[in-house]
Short mmCIF file of C-alpha atoms in Angstrom, two decimals:
data_model
loop_
_atom_site.label_atom_id
_atom_site.label_comp_id
_atom_site.label_asym_id
_atom_site.label_seq_id
_atom_site.Cartn_x
_atom_site.Cartn_y
_atom_site.Cartn_z
CA MET A 19 12.08 -5.64 7.26
CA ALA A 20 9.61 -6.36 4.45
CA LEU A 21 6.25 -4.61 4.60
CA GLY A 22 3.77 -6.72 6.47
CA GLN A 23 6.48 -8.92 7.98
CA TYR A 24 5.50 -8.15 11.58
CA ARG A 25 1.93 -6.98 11.18
CA LYS A 26 -0.98 -8.46 9.36
CA ILE A 27 -2.13 -6.72 6.18
CA LEU A 28 -5.55 -7.44 4.71
CA GLN A 29 -7.14 -5.82 1.65
CA ILE A 30 -10.88 -5.36 1.10
CA VAL A 31 -11.70 -4.97 -2.59
CA GLY A 32 -14.84 -4.76 -4.69
CA TYR A 33 -16.71 -2.40 -6.94
CA GLN A 34 -18.69 0.61 -5.76
CA ASN A 35 -21.51 -0.15 -3.28
CA SER A 36 -20.37 -3.73 -2.71
CA GLY A 37 -20.01 -3.25 1.06
CA LYS A 38 -16.27 -2.55 1.41
CA THR A 39 -16.57 0.29 3.92
CA THR A 40 -19.18 -1.56 5.99
CA LEU A 41 -16.93 -4.62 6.18
CA MET A 42 -13.96 -2.43 7.12
CA GLU A 43 -16.04 -0.91 9.96
CA GLN A 44 -17.05 -4.37 11.21
CA LEU A 45 -13.45 -5.61 11.18
CA ILE A 46 -12.11 -2.47 12.86
CA ARG A 47 -14.71 -2.65 15.65
CA GLN A 48 -14.19 -6.34 16.33
CA ALA A 49 -10.37 -6.21 16.23
CA THR A 50 -10.38 -3.14 18.49
CA MET A 51 -12.69 -4.90 20.98
CA GLU A 52 -10.10 -7.70 21.09
CA GLY A 53 -7.40 -5.19 21.99
CA LEU A 54 -5.72 -5.09 18.60
CA ARG A 55 -4.41 -1.81 17.22
CA VAL A 56 -5.77 -1.28 13.71
CA GLY A 57 -4.53 1.03 10.99
CA THR A 58 -6.44 1.65 7.79
CA ILE A 59 -5.75 2.98 4.32
CA LYS A 60 -8.53 3.77 1.87
CA HIS A 61 -8.00 4.32 -1.82
CA HIS A 62 -10.48 7.10 -2.45
CA GLY A 63 -10.39 10.55 -3.97
CA HIS A 64 -12.88 12.36 -1.72
CA GLY A 65 -11.63 14.66 1.00
CA GLY A 66 -13.12 14.53 4.38
CA VAL A 67 -12.66 14.47 8.10
CA PRO A 68 -10.57 17.56 8.95
CA THR A 69 -12.68 20.69 8.82
CA ASN A 70 -11.42 23.84 7.11
CA GLU A 71 -11.39 25.60 10.46
CA THR A 72 -9.15 23.06 12.22
CA THR A 73 -6.69 22.85 9.34
CA LYS A 74 -6.69 26.51 8.28
CA ASP A 75 -3.08 27.17 9.30
CA SER A 76 -1.74 23.89 7.97
CA SER A 77 -3.54 24.61 4.68
CA ARG A 78 -1.69 27.91 4.54
CA HIS A 79 1.55 26.01 5.16
CA GLU A 80 0.70 23.68 2.25
CA GLN A 81 -0.11 26.60 -0.04
CA ALA A 82 3.23 28.15 0.85
CA GLY A 83 4.94 24.97 -0.36
CA ALA A 84 5.37 22.72 2.70
CA VAL A 85 5.58 19.05 1.73
CA VAL A 86 4.48 17.76 5.17
CA THR A 87 2.06 19.53 7.51
CA ALA A 88 0.35 18.40 10.70
CA VAL A 89 -2.31 19.57 13.11
CA GLU A 90 -2.47 18.11 16.65
CA GLY A 91 -5.19 18.53 19.23
CA ALA A 92 -6.83 16.44 21.94
CA GLY A 93 -4.60 13.48 21.14
CA THR A 94 -5.32 13.45 17.42
CA LEU A 95 -2.65 14.15 14.81
CA ARG A 96 -3.77 14.95 11.28
CA MET A 97 -0.95 14.93 8.76
CA SER A 98 -0.84 15.97 5.17
CA ILE A 99 2.05 14.83 3.01
CA HIS A 100 2.31 15.96 -0.60
CA GLN A 101 4.20 14.34 -3.44
CA ASN A 102 3.47 13.87 -7.13
CA SER A 103 1.91 10.43 -6.74
CA TRP A 104 1.44 7.85 -4.03
CA GLN A 105 1.97 4.14 -4.29
CA LEU A 106 0.51 1.89 -1.61
CA ALA A 107 4.07 0.88 -0.64
CA ASP A 108 4.88 4.57 0.09
CA ILE A 109 1.89 4.86 2.42
CA LEU A 110 2.63 1.54 4.13
CA ALA A 111 6.22 2.69 4.71
CA ILE A 112 4.91 5.71 6.63
CA TYR A 113 2.61 3.45 8.67
CA GLU A 114 5.48 1.04 9.48
CA SER A 115 6.71 3.37 12.22
CA LEU A 116 3.31 3.47 13.97
CA PRO A 117 2.27 0.99 16.69
CA MET A 118 -0.30 -1.21 14.92
CA ASP A 119 -1.07 -4.91 14.89
CA ILE A 120 -3.23 -5.00 11.76
CA MET A 121 -3.41 -2.93 8.57
CA LEU A 122 -6.74 -2.94 6.72
CA ILE A 123 -6.63 -1.59 3.19
CA GLU A 124 -9.78 -0.65 1.30
CA GLY A 125 -9.19 -0.75 -2.43
CA TYR A 126 -5.90 -0.94 -4.37
CA LYS A 127 -7.16 -3.93 -6.39
CA ASN A 128 -3.84 -4.36 -8.21
CA GLU A 129 -1.74 -4.86 -5.08
CA HIS A 130 -0.80 -8.36 -3.96
CA TYR A 131 -1.70 -8.52 -0.26
CA PRO A 132 -4.29 -11.07 0.97
CA LYS A 133 -7.71 -9.94 -0.22
CA VAL A 134 -11.37 -10.21 0.63
CA VAL A 135 -13.33 -9.75 -2.60
CA LEU A 136 -16.89 -8.44 -2.33
CA LEU A 137 -19.23 -9.26 -5.22
CA ARG A 138 -22.61 -7.57 -5.50
CA THR A 139 -23.65 -8.39 -9.10
CA ALA A 140 -22.94 -11.17 -11.56
CA GLN A 141 -20.85 -8.70 -13.59
CA ASP A 142 -18.60 -8.14 -10.55
CA GLN A 143 -17.31 -11.72 -10.84
CA VAL A 144 -14.79 -10.57 -13.46
CA LEU A 145 -12.87 -9.22 -10.46
CA LEU A 146 -11.99 -12.80 -9.50
CA GLN A 147 -9.81 -13.01 -12.64
CA GLN A 148 -8.33 -9.53 -12.19
CA VAL A 149 -6.96 -9.69 -8.65
CA THR A 150 -4.40 -11.87 -6.90
CA ASN A 151 -4.03 -13.43 -3.48
CA ILE A 152 -7.76 -13.91 -2.77
CA LEU A 153 -8.33 -15.03 0.81
CA CYS A 154 -12.12 -15.30 0.50
CA VAL A 155 -15.16 -14.01 -1.36
CA ILE A 156 -18.23 -12.40 0.19
CA PHE A 157 -21.17 -12.29 -2.22
CA TRP A 158 -24.63 -10.75 -2.34
CA PRO A 159 -27.74 -12.78 -3.32
CA SER A 160 -27.85 -10.72 -6.53
CA CYS A 161 -24.53 -12.34 -7.51
CA PRO A 162 -25.06 -16.03 -8.24
CA LEU A 163 -21.66 -17.48 -7.37
CA ASP A 164 -20.07 -20.69 -8.59
CA LEU A 165 -19.67 -22.35 -5.20
CA SER A 166 -17.10 -24.78 -6.62
CA LEU A 167 -14.49 -22.04 -6.22
CA ALA A 168 -11.28 -23.25 -4.63
CA ILE A 169 -11.47 -20.36 -2.15
CA PRO A 170 -13.81 -19.83 0.82
CA ALA A 171 -17.02 -18.00 -0.12
CA PHE A 172 -19.62 -16.52 2.21
CA SER A 173 -23.01 -14.93 1.66
CA ILE A 174 -23.11 -11.31 2.81
CA TYR A 175 -25.73 -12.55 5.30
CA GLU A 176 -23.31 -15.07 6.89
CA GLU A 177 -21.72 -12.32 8.97
CA LEU A 178 -20.83 -14.54 11.94
CA GLN A 179 -19.07 -17.05 9.68
CA TYR A 180 -17.05 -14.61 7.58
CA MET A 181 -16.17 -12.41 10.56
CA GLU A 182 -14.79 -15.40 12.49
CA PHE A 183 -12.90 -16.55 9.39
CA LEU A 184 -11.38 -13.10 8.84
CA LEU A 185 -10.58 -12.46 12.50
CA THR A 186 -8.86 -15.85 12.73
CA GLU A 187 -6.83 -14.90 9.67
CA MET A 188 -5.99 -11.46 11.09
CA ARG A 189 -4.89 -12.97 14.42
CA GLY A 190 -2.87 -15.66 12.65
CA LYS A 191 0.33 -13.68 12.20
CA LEU A 192 0.30 -11.85 15.51
#
């Protein structure tokens, strides 16, 4: 089975502070309200959610050399898997075994899944030449956009329109 063959994969890309995480949150909330199971992957270097206290023992396991560690509690499983480098395909392969309808990916501009491109400034438009498989563009007023693009484009303030467009796309393969 090819990645994405049975579940919808959608990428959200853009430069820093373009609204990627906010859009991801909107899509996750709406899809979840519709009963869809959503998985996400974010390309980001900052640590986060697990506290040092809740992962103390698994951190010790990692330091001792374990490649995979996990902490479970109250229905939540937090895993840590270590290898020299991660490609998006490696991460998606892990997710393939989990029960999800939709995969939302924040970042990974060079991958070839369907993309929503967020543009905040005129300089950001270079992204349109650098990425492939653009599904639509969402732009800020500070980014004058050539509306003769051959792809759908929405103002960041047209939330109802772009959300319906994206949700229809996400439902399309289910």
